[in-house]
PDB file of C-alpha atoms in Angstrom:
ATOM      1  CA  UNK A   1       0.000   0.000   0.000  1.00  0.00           C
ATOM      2  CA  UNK A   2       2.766   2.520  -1.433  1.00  0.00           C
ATOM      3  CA  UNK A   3       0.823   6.050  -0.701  1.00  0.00           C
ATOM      4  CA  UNK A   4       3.775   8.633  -0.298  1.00  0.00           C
ATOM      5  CA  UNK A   5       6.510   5.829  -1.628  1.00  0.00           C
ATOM      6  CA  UNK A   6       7.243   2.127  -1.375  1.00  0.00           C
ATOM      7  CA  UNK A   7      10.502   2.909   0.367  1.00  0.00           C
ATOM      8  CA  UNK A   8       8.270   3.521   3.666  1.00  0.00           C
ATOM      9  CA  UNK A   9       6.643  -0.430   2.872  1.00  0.00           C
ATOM     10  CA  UNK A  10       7.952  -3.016   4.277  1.00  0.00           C
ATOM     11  CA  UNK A  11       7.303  -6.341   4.082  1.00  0.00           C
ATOM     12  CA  UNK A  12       7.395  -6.857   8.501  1.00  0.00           C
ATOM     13  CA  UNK A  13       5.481  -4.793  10.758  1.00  0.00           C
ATOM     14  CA  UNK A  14       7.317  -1.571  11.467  1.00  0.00           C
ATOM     15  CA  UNK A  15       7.473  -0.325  15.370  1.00  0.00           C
ATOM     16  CA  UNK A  16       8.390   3.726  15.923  1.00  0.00           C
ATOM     17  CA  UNK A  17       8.932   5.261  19.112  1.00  0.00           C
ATOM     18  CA  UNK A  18       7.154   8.975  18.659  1.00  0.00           C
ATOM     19  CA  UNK A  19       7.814  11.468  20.867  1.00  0.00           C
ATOM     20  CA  UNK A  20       6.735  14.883  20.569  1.00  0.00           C
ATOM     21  CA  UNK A  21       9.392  17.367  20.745  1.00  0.00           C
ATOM     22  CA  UNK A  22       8.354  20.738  21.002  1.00  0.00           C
ATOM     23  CA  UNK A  23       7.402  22.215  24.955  1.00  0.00           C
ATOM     24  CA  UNK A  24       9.476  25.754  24.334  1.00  0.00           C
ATOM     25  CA  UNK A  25       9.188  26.888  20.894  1.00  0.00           C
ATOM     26  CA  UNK A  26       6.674  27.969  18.814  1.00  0.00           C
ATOM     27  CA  UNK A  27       5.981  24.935  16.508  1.00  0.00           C
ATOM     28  CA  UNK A  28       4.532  21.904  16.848  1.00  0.00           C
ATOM     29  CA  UNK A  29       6.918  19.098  16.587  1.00  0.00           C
ATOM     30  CA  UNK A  30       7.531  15.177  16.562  1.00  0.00           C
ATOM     31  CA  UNK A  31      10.244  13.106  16.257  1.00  0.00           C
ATOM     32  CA  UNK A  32       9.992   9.120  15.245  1.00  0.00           C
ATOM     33  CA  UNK A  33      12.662   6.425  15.712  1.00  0.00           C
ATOM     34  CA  UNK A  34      12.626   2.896  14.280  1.00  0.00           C
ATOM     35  CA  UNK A  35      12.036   0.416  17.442  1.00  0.00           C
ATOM     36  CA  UNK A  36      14.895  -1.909  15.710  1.00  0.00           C
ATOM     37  CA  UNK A  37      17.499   0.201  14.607  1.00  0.00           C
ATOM     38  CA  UNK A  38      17.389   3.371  17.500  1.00  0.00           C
ATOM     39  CA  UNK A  39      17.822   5.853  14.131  1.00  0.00           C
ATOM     40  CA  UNK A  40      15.651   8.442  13.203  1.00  0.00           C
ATOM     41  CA  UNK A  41      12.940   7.673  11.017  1.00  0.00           C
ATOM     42  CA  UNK A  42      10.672  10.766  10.506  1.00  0.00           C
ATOM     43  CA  UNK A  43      10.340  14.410  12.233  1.00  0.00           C
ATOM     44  CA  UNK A  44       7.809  17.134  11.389  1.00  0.00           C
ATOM     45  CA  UNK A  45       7.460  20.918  12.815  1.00  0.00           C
ATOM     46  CA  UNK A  46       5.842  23.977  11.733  1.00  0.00           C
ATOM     47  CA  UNK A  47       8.237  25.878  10.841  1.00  0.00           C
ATOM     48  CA  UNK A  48       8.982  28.210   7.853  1.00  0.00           C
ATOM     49  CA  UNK A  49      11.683  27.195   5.000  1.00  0.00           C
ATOM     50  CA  UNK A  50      14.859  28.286   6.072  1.00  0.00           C
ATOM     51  CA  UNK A  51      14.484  26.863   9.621  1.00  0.00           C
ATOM     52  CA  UNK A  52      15.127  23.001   8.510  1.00  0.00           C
ATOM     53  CA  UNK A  53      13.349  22.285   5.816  1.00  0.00           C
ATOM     54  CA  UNK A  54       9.856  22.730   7.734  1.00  0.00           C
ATOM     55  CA  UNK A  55       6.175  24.058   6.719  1.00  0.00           C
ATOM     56  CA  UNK A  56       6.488  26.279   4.088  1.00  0.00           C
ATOM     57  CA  UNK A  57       3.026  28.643   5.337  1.00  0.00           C
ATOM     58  CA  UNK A  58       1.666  29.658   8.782  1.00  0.00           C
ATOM     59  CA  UNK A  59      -0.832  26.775  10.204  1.00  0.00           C
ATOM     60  CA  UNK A  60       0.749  24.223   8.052  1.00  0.00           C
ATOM     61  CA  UNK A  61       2.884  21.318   9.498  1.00  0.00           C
ATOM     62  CA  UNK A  62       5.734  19.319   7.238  1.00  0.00           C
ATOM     63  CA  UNK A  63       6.363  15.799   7.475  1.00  0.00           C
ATOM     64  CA  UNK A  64      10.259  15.373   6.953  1.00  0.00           C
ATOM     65  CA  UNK A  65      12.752  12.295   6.193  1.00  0.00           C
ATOM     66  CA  UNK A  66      15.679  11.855   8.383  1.00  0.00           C
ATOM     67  CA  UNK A  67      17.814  14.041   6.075  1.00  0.00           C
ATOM     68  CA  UNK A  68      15.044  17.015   5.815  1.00  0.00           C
ATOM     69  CA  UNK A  69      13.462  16.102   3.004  1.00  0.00           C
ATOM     70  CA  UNK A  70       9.900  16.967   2.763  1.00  0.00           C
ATOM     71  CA  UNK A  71       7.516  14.081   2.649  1.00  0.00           C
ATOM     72  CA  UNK A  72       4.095  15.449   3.640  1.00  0.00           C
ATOM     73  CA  UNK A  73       2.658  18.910   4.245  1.00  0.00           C
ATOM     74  CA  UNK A  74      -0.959  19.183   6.179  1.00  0.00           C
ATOM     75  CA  UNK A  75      -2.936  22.318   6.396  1.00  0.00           C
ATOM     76  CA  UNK A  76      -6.497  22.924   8.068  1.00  0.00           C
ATOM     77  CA  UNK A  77      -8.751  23.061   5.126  1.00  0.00           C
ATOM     78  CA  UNK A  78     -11.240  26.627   6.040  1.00  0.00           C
ATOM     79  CA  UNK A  79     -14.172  26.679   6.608  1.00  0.00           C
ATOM     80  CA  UNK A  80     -14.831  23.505   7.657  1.00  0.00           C
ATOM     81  CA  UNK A  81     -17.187  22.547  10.183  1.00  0.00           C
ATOM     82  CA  UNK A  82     -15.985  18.805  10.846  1.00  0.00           C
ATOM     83  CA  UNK A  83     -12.174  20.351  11.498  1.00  0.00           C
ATOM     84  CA  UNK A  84     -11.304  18.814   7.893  1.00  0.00           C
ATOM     85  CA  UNK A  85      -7.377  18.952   7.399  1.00  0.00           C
ATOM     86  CA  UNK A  86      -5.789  18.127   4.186  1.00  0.00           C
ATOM     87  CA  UNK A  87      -2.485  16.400   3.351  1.00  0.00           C
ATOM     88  CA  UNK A  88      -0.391  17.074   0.500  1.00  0.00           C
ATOM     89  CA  UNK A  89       2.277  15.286  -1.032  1.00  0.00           C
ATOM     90  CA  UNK A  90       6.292  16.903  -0.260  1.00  0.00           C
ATOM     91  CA  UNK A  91       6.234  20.448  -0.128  1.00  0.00           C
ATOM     92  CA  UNK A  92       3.225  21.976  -0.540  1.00  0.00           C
ATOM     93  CA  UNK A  93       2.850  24.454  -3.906  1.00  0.00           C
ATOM     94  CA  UNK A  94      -0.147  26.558  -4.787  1.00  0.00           C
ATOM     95  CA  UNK A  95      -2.378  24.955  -6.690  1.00  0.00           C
ATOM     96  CA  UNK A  96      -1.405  21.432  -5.880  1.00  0.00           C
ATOM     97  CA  UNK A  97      -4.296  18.713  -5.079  1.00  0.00           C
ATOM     98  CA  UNK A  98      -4.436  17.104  -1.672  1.00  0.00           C
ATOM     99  CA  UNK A  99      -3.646  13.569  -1.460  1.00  0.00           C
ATOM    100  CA  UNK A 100      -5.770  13.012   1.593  1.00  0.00           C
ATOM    101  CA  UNK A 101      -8.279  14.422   4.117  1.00  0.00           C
ATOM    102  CA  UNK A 102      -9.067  13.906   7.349  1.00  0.00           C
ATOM    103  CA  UNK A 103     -11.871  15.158   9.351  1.00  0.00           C
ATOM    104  CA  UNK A 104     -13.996  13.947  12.849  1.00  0.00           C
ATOM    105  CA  UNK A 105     -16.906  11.810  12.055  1.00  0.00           C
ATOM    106  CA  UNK A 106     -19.211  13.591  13.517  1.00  0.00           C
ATOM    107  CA  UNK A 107     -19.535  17.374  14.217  1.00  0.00           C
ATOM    108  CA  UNK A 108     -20.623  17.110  17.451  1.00  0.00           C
ATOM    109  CA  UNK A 109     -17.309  13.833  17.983  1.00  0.00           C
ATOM    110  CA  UNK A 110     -15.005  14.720  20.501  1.00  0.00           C
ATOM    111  CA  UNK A 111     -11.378  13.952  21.126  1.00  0.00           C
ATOM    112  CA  UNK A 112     -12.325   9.998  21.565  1.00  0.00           C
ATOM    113  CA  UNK A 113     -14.753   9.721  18.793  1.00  0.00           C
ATOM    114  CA  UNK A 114     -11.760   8.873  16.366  1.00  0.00           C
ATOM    115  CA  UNK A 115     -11.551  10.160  13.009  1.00  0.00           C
ATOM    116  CA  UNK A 116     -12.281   9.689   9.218  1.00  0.00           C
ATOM    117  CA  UNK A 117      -9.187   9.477   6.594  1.00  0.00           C
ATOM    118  CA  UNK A 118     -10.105   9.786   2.729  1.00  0.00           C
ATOM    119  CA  UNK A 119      -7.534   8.961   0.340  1.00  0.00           C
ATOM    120  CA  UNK A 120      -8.211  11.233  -2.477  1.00  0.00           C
ATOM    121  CA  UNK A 121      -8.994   9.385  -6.136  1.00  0.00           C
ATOM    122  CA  UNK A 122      -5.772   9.460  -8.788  1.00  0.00           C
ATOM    123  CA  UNK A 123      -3.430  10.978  -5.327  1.00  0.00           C
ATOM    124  CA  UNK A 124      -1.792   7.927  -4.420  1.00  0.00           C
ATOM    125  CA  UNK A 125       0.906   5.694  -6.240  1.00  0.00           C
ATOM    126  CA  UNK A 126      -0.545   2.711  -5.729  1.00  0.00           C
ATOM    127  CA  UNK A 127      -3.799   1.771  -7.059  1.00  0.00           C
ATOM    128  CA  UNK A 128      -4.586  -1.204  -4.264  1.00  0.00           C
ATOM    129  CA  UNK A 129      -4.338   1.762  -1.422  1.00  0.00           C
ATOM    130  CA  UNK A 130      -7.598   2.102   0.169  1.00  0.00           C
ATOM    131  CA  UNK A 131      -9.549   4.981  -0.197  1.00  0.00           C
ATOM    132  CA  UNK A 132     -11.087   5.072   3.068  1.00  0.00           C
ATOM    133  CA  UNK A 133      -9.716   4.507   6.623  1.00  0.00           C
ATOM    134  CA  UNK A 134     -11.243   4.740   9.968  1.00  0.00           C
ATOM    135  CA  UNK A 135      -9.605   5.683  13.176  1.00  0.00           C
ATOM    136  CA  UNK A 136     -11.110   3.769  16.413  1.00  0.00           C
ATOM    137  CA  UNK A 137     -10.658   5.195  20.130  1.00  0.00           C
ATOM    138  CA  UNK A 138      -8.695   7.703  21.620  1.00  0.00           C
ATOM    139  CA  UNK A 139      -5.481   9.843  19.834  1.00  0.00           C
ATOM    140  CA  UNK A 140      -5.802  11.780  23.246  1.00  0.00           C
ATOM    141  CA  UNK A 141      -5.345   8.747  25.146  1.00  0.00           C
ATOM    142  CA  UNK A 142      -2.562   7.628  22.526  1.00  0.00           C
ATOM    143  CA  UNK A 143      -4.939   4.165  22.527  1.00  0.00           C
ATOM    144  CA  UNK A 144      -6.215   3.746  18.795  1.00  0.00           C
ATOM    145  CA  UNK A 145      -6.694   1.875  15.544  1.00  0.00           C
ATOM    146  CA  UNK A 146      -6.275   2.668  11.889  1.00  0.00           C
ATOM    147  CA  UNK A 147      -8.701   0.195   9.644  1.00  0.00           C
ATOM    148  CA  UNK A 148      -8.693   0.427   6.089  1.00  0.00           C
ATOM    149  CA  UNK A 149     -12.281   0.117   4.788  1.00  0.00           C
ATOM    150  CA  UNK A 150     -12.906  -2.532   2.639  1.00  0.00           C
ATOM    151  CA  UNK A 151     -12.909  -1.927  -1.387  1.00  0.00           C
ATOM    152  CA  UNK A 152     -15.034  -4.448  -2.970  1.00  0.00           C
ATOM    153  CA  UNK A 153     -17.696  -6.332  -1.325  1.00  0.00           C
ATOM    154  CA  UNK A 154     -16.320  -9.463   0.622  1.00  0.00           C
ATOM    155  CA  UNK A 155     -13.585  -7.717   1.697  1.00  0.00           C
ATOM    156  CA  UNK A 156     -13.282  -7.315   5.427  1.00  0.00           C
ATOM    157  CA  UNK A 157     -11.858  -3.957   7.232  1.00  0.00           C
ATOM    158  CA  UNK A 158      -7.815  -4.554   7.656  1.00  0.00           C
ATOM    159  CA  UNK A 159      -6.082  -2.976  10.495  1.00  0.00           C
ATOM    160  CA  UNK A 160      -3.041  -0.881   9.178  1.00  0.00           C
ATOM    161  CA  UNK A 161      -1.555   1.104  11.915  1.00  0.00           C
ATOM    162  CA  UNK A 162      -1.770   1.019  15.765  1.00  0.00           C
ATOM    163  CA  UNK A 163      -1.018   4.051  18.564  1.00  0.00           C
ATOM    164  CA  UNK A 164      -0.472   2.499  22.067  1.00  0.00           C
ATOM    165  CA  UNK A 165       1.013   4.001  25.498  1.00  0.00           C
ATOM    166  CA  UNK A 166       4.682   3.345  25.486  1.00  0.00           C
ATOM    167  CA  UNK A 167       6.008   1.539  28.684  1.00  0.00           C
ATOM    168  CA  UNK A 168       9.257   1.648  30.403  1.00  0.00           C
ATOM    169  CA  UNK A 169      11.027  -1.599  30.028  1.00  0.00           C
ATOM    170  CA  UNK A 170      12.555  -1.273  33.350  1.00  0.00           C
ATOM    171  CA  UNK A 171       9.741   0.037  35.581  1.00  0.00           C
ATOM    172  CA  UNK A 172       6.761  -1.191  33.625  1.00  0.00           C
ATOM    173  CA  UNK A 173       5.135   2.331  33.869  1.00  0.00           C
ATOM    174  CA  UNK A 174       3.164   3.494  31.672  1.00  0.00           C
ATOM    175  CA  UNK A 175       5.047   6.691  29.512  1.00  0.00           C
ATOM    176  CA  UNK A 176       3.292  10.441  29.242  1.00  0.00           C
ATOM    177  CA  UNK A 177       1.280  11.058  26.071  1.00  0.00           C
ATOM    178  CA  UNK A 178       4.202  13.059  24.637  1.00  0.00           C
ATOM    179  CA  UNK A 179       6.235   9.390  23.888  1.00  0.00           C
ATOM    180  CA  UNK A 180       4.048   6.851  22.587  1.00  0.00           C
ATOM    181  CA  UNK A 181       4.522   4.041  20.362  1.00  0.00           C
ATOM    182  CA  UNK A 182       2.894   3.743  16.534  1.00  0.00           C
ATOM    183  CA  UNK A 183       2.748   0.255  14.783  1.00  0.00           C
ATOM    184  CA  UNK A 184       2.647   0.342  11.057  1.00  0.00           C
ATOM    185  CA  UNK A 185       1.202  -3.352   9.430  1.00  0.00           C
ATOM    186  CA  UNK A 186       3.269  -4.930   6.935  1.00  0.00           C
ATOM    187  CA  UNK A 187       3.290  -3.637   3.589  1.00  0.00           C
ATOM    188  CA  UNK A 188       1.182  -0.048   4.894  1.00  0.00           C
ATOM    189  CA  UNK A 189       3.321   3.641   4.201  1.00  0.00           C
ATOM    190  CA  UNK A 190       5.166   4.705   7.807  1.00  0.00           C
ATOM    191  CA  UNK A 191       5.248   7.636   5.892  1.00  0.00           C
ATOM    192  CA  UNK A 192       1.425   8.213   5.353  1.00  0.00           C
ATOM    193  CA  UNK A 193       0.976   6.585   8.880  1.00  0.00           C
ATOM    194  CA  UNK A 194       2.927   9.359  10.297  1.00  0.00           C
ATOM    195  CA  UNK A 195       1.204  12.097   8.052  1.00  0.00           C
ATOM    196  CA  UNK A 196      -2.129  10.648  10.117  1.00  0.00           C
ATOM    197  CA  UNK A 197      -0.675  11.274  13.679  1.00  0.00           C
ATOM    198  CA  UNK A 198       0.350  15.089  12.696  1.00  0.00           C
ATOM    199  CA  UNK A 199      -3.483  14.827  11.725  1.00  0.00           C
ATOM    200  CA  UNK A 200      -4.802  13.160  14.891  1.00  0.00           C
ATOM    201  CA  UNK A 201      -2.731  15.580  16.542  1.00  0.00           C
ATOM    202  CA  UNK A 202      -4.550  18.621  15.626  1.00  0.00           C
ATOM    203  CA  UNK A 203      -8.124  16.939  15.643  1.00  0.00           C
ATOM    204  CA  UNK A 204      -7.942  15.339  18.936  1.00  0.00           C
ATOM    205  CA  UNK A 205      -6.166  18.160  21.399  1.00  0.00           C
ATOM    206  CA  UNK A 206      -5.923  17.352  24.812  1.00  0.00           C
ATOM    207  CA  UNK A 207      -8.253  14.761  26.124  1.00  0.00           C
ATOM    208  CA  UNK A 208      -8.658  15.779  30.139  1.00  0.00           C
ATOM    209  CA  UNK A 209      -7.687  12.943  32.195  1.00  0.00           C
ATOM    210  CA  UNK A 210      -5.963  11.184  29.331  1.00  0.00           C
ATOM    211  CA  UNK A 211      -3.020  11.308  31.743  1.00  0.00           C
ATOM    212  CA  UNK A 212      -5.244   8.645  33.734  1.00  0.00           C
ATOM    213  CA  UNK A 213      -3.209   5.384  32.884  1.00  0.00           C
ATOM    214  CA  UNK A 214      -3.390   3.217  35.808  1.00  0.00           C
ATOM    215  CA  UNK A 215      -5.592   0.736  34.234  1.00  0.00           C
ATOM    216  CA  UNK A 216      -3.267   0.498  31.395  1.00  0.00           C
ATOM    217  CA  UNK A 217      -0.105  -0.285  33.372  1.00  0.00           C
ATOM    218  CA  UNK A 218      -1.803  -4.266  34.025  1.00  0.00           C
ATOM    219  CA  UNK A 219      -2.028  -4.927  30.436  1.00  0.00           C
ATOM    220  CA  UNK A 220       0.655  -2.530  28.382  1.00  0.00           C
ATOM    221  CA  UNK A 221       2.915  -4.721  26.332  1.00  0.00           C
ATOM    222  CA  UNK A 222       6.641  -3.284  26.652  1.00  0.00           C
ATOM    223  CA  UNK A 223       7.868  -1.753  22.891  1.00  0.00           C
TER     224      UNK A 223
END
């Protein structure tokens, strides 16, 4: 399921460690390293060009490679009453289509009433990407599912990417929201997946009591 490239499909499941970088600066920032190699897979900020390669426009956010290179750009798509944002392939240029858009499913959906991903017709480089994917649970509470809709009839919803709590390996307790751990399926884009967190990001906010993890700390599994 190449969407932004088949260099970001592989053929095992892919583990990154996200952690969101930004308390003390302006933009809004992650960082993701691959579980199995420590490097550094993806990044993304808001930033301007000239400041790393980020977001070319106020309100935008940049998906980056480990060398800077631009991978994804999302903007909030105005008006919009379901908080649609849009995703772009690279670096953003006027006039460009979006490859994707994301929105709440309902307008009335809060921050655990998931989300709704469409993958734009003729955007994506691979024509056996789905066109629709669901999010399930809580971004907040950094406990949800990505599930690809099925295409044909007969065909059953797939899981594709997964957002759990990261644990401590040593202490067994349960991380803050700002570190959390995203599973990409075999064969699905990291890249894309990624471009859906920055997404999340924006359409969930802050959950209060998300922070409340003591029930999760009996049944985490350590990444």
């Amino acid at each position: 399921m190449a969407i932004v490239g088949a260099r970001y499909c592989e053929p095992e499941e892919r583990v990154l460690t996200v952690r969101k970088t930004s308390h003390f600066s302006p933009g809004d920032g992650f960082a993701a390293y691959d579980h199995r190699t420590g490097g550094l897979a993806f990044r993304a900020d808001t930033y301007g060009r000239g400041h790393g390669g980020g977001a070319s426009s106020p309100g935008e956010l940049a998906l980056l490679g480990p060398a800077g290179e631009p991978l994804l750009t999302v903007r909030r798509r105005r008006p919009s009453l379901h908080g649609r944002w849009e995703g772009f392939l690279g670096a953003r240029a006027d006039g460009q289509k979006p490859l994707f858009s994301a929105r709440r499913p309902s307008i009335l959906g809060g921050a655990a009433a998931g989300a709704v991903v469409e993958l734009l017709s003729s955007s994506s480089s691979s024509p056996s990407a789905p066109e629709l994917l669901r999010v399930d649970g809580s971004f907040a509470r950094r406990c949800c599912r990505v599930v690809a809709a099925p295409r044909e009839e007969g065909e059953k919803a797939k899981l594709v990417a997964e957002i759990k709590r990261k644990v401590d390996e040593g202490t067994r307790v349960v991380m803050g929201r700002d570190v959390f751990v995203l599973k990409v399926s075999p064969g699905f884009d990291a890249a894309f997946a990624m471009g859906i967190v920055l997404v999340l990001d924006k359409i969930a906010g802050d959950e209060p009591g998300a922070d409340d993890a003591r029930a999760d700390v009996l049944d985490a599994k350590i990444w």
